[in-house]
Short mmCIF file of C-alpha atoms in Angstrom, two decimals:
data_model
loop_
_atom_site.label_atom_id
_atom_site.label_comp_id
_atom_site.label_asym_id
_atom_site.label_seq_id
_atom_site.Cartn_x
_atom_site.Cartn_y
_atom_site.Cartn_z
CA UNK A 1 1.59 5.30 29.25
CA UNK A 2 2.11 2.41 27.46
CA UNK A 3 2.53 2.50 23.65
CA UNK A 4 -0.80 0.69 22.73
CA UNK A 5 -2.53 3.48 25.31
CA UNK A 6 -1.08 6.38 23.43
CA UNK A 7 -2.03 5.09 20.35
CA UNK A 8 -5.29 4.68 22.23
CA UNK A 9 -5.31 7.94 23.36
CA UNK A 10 -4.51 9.74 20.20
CA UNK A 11 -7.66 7.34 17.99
CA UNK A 12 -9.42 9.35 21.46
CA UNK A 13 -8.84 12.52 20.17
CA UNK A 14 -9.94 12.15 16.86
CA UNK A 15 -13.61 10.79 18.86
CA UNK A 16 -13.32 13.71 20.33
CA UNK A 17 -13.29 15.90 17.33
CA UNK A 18 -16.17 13.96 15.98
CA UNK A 19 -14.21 12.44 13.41
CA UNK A 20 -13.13 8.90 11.91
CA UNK A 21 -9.38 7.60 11.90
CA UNK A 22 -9.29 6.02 8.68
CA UNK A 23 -6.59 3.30 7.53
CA UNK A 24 -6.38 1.19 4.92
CA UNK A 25 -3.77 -1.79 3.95
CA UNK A 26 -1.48 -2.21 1.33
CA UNK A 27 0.66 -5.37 0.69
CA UNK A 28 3.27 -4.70 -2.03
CA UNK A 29 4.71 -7.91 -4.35
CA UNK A 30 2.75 -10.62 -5.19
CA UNK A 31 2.74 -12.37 -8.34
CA UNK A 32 2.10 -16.13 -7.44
CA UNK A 33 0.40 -17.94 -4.64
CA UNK A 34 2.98 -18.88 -1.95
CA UNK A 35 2.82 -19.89 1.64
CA UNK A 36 3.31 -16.70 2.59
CA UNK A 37 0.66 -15.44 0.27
CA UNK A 38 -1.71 -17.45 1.83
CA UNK A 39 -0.84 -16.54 5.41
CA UNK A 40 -1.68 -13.22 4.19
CA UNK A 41 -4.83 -13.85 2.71
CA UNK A 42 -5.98 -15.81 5.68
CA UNK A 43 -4.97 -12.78 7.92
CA UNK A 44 -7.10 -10.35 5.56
CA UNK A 45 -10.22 -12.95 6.36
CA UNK A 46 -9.96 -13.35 9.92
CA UNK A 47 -9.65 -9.53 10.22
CA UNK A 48 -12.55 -9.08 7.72
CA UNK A 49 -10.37 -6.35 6.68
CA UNK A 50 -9.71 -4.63 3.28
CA UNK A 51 -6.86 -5.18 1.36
CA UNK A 52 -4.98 -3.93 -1.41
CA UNK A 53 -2.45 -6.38 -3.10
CA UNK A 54 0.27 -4.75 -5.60
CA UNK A 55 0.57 -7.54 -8.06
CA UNK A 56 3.99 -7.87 -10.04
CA UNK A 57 2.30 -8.07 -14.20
CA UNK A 58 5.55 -10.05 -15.43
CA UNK A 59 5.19 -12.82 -12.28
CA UNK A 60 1.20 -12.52 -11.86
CA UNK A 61 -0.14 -15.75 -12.84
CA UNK A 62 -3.49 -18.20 -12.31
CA UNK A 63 -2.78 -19.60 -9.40
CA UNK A 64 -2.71 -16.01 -7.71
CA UNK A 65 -6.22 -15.13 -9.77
CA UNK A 66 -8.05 -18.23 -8.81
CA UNK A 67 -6.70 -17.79 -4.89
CA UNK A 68 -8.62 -14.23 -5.53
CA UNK A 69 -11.79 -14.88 -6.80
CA UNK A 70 -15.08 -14.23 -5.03
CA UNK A 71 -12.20 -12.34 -2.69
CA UNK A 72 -14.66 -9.06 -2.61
CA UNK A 73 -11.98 -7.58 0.03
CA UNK A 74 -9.44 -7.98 -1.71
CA UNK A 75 -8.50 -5.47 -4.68
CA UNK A 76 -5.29 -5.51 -7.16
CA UNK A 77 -2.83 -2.57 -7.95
CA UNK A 78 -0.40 -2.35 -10.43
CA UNK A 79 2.47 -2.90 -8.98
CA UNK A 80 5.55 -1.98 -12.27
CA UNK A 81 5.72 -4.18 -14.71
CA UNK A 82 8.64 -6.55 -13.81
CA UNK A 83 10.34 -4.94 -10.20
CA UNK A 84 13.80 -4.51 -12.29
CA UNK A 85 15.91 -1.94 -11.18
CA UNK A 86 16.20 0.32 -14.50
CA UNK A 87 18.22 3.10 -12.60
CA UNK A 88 22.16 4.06 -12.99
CA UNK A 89 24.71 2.63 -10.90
CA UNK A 90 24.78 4.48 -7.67
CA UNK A 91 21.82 5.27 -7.82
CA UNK A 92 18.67 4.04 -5.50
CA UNK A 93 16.37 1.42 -7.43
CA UNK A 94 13.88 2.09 -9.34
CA UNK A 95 11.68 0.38 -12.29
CA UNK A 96 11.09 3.87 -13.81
CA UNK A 97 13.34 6.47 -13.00
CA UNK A 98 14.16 9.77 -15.04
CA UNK A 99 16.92 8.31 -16.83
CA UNK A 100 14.83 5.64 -18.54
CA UNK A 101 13.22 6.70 -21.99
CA UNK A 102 9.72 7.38 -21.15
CA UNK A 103 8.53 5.58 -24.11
CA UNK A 104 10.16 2.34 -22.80
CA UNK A 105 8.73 3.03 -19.29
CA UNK A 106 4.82 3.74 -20.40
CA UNK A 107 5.27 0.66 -22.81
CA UNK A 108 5.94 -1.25 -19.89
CA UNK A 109 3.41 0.05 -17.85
CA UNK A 110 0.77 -0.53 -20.98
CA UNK A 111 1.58 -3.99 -21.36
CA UNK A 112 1.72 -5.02 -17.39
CA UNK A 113 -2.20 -3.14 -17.24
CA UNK A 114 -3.40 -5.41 -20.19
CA UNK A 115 -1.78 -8.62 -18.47
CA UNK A 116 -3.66 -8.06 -15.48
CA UNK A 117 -6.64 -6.84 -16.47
CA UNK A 118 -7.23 -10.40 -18.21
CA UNK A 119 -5.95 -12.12 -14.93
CA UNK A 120 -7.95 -10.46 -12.53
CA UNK A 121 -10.99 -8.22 -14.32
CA UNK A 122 -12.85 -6.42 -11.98
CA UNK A 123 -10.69 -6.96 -8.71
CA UNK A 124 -8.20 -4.58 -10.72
CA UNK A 125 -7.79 -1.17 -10.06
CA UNK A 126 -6.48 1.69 -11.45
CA UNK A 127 -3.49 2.64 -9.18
CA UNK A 128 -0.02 2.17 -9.83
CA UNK A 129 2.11 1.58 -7.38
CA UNK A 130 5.52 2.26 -8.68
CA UNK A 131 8.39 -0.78 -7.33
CA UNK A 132 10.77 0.36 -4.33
CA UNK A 133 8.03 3.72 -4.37
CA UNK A 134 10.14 5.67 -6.79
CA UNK A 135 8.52 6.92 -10.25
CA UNK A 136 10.05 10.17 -12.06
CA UNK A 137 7.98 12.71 -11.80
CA UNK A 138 8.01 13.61 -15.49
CA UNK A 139 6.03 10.12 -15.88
CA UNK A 140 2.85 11.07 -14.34
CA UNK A 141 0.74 13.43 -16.27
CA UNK A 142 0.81 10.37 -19.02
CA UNK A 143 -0.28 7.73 -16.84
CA UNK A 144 -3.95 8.93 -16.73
CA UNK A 145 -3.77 8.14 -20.64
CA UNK A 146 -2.69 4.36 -19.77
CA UNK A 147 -5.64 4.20 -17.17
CA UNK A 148 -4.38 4.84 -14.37
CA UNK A 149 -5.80 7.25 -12.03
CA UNK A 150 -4.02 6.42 -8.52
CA UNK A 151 -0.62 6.54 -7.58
CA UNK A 152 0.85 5.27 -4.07
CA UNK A 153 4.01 5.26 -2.48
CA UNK A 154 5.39 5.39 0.64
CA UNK A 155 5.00 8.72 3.62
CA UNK A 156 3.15 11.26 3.45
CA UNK A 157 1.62 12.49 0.72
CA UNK A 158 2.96 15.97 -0.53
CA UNK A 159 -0.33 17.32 -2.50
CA UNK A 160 -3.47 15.21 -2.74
CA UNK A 161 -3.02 15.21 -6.90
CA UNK A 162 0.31 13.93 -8.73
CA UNK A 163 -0.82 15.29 -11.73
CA UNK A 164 -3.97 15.97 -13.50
CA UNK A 165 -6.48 13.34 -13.13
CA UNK A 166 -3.75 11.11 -11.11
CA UNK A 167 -5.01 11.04 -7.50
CA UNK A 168 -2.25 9.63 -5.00
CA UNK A 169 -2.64 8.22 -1.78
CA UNK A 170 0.38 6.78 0.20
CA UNK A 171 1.31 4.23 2.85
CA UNK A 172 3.66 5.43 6.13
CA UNK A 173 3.77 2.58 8.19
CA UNK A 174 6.10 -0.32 7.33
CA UNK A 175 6.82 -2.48 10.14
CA UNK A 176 10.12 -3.50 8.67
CA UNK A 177 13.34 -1.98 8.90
CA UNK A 178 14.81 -2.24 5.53
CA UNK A 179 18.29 -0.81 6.46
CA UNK A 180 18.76 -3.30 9.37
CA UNK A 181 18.19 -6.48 7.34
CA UNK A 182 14.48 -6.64 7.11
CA UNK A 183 13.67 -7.60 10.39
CA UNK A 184 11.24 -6.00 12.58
CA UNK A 185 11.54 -2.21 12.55
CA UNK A 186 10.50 -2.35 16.88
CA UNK A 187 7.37 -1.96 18.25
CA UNK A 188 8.11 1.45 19.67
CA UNK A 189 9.15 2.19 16.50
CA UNK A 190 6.06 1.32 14.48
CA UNK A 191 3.42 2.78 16.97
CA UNK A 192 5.30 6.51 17.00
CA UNK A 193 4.86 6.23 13.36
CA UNK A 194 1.63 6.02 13.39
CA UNK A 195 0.59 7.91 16.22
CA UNK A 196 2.60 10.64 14.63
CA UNK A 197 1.21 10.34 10.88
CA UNK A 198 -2.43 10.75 12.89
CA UNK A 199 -1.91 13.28 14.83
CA UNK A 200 -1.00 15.33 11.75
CA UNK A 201 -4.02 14.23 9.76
CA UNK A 202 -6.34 15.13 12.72
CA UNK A 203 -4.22 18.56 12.92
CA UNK A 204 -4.31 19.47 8.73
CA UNK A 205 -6.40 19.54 5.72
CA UNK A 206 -5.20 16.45 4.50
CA UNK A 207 -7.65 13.27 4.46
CA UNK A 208 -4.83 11.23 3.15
CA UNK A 209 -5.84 7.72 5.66
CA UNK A 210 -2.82 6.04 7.79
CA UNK A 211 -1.35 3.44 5.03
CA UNK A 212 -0.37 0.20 6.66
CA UNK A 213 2.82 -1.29 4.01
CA UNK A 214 3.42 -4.74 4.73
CA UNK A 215 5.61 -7.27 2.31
CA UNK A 216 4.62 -10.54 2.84
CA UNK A 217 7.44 -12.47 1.16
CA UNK A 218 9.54 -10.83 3.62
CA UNK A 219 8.28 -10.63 7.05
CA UNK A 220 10.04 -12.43 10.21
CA UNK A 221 7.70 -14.00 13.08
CA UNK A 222 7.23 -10.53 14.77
CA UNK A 223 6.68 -8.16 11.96
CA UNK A 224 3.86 -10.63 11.20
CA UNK A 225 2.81 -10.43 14.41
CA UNK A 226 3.06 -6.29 14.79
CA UNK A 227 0.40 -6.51 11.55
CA UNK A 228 -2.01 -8.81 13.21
CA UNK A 229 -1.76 -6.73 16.62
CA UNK A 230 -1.97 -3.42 14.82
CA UNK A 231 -4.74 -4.10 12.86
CA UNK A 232 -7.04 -6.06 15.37
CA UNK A 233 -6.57 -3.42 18.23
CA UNK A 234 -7.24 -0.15 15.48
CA UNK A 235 -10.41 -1.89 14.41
CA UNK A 236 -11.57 -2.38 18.29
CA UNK A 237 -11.58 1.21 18.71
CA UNK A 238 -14.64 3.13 17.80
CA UNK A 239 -13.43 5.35 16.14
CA UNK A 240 -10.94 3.75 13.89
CA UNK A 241 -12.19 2.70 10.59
CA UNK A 242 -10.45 0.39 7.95
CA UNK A 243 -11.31 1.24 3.94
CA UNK A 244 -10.69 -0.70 0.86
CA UNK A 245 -9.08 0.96 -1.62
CA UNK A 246 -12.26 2.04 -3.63
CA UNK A 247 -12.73 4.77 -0.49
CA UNK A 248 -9.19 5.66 0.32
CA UNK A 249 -9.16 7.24 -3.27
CA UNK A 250 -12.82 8.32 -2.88
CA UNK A 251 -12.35 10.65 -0.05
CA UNK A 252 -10.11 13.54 -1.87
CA UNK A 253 -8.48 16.35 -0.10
CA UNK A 254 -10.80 17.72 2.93
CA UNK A 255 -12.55 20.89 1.97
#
C-alpha cells in the first residue's frame, strides 16, 4: 500500500464510523506581502481552502492588510509581538518564556493585539499563537483578560482548555524538517504523521482537527509541493473536511 492509499484508507475508516476528518491550516510568520506570501495566498484560492495566517504585530504592515481584504478565507492570529527570542542562553527560543517578567510579556502581547486589530479589523481573531510554539504556562490564565481566547501550538493538544476561558487547538503536521536545515521533512515522513495524529482522534475523545503548519518564507520546491498535494487529495475524499479557524475553535472537546 502506497502512502497516499493508507492515508486513504485511514480518511475510510473514519466514513466508516460515520464521522468527518476535520483539518484546518495554519501558516505561521507573516508580516509583509512577499513573493512568497503571495504564492501562498494564491494556493489558499485555488484550493478554496481556509486559512489561518499568524501575523508578526511589530512587522505587520498595509501592504499585508490590503493583500487581505475581501479575503473571507483568510483569518489573522496573533502571532507574539516581535518573534525575539527573550529566553536564557542555552535555552530553546522563545518570545515569552518563564524567565521573562510577565508584566513585560502581557505588555507586549497588549500592544501587538491593538496594532493589529487597526490593520486588519474583523479578519482578526482572538488566538495567540505564541513564536517557535513555546509560551510559559504561568502566562495563560491572563491572556483571556488581553482578549485572547485561543491558543495554538504545535502536536497534540494535552487538554482541550489551557486555562480558563483560553481554548487551544494545535497544529501536528509540518512538512519541514527543522533539525535538517529546513528542507523537506520526506513524504513518508509527513503522511505517517498524519495518518497517525488521525487515527488517534478517530480512536479518543478528543475533536482537536489534524493542524496542517506550513512557513511560507521558508519552504523549498517540494515542501511546497507536499502542501499543495496534501491538501488537494484530503479535500477529494468524502469524508475529509477543511475548517477555518472560526470552527476549529467552535467544535470543543467531544462529549
Amino acid at each position: 500500500m502506497s502512502n497516499w492509499a493508507a492515508l486513504d484508507a485511514e480518511l475510510d475508516a473514519w466514513a466508516a464510523a460515520g464521522r468527518k476528518a476535520l483539518f484546518w491550516w495554519r501558516d505561521d510568520d507573516a508580516g509583509t506581502l512577499t513573493p512568497a506570501l503571495q504564492r501562498l495566498l494564491d494556493l489558499q484560492a485555488a484550493n478554496e481552502t481556509p486559512l489561518s495566517l499568524a501575523v508578526i504585530p511589530a512587522r505587520a504592515d498595509a501592504d499585508l492588510a490590503e493583500a487581505l481584504r475581501r479575503r473571507d478565507a483568510i483569518a489573522v492570529l496573533q502571532h507574539g509581538f516581535a518573534h525575539h527570542n527573550h529566553a536564557p542562553m542555552g535555552e530553546k527560543k522563545a518570545e515569552f518564556p518563564g524567565s521573562r517578567p510577565a508584566q513585560a510579556a502581557l505588555a507586549d502581547l497588549r500592544q501587538g493585539r491593538e496594532a493589529l486589530k487597526k490593520l486588519f479589523g474583523y479578519s482578526l481573531r482572538p488566538v495567540l499563537v505564541p513564536p517557535w510554539n513555546r509560551i510559559s504556562a504561568a502566562l495563560l490564565p491572563h491572556l483571556p483578560r488581553l482578549g485572547l481566547h485561543g491558543l495554538s501550538t504545535f502536536k497534540p493538544r494535552g487538554e482541550a482548555w489551557a486555562a480558563p476561558g483560553l481554548m487551544q487547538v494545535n497544529t501536528h503536521l509540518d512538512p519541514i524538517d527543522w533539525r535538517q536545515g529546513a528542507g523537506f521533512l520526506g513524504e513518508t515522513a509527513c503522511l505517517d504523521i498524519a495518518i497517525a495524529q488521525l487515527r488517534q482522534s478517530r480512536e479518543t475523545a478528543d475533536a482537536e482537527p489534524l493542524g496542517l503548519l506550513t512557513h511560507h518564507a521558508q519552504q523549498d520546491e517540494a515542501t511546497w509541493a507536499f502542501a499543495a498535494r496534501f491538501i488537494a487529495h484530503t479535500r477529494a475524499h468524502r469524508t475529509a473536511l477543511w475548517i477555518d479557524i472560526d470552527s476549529a475553535f467552535g467544535a470543543g472537546p467531544a462529549a
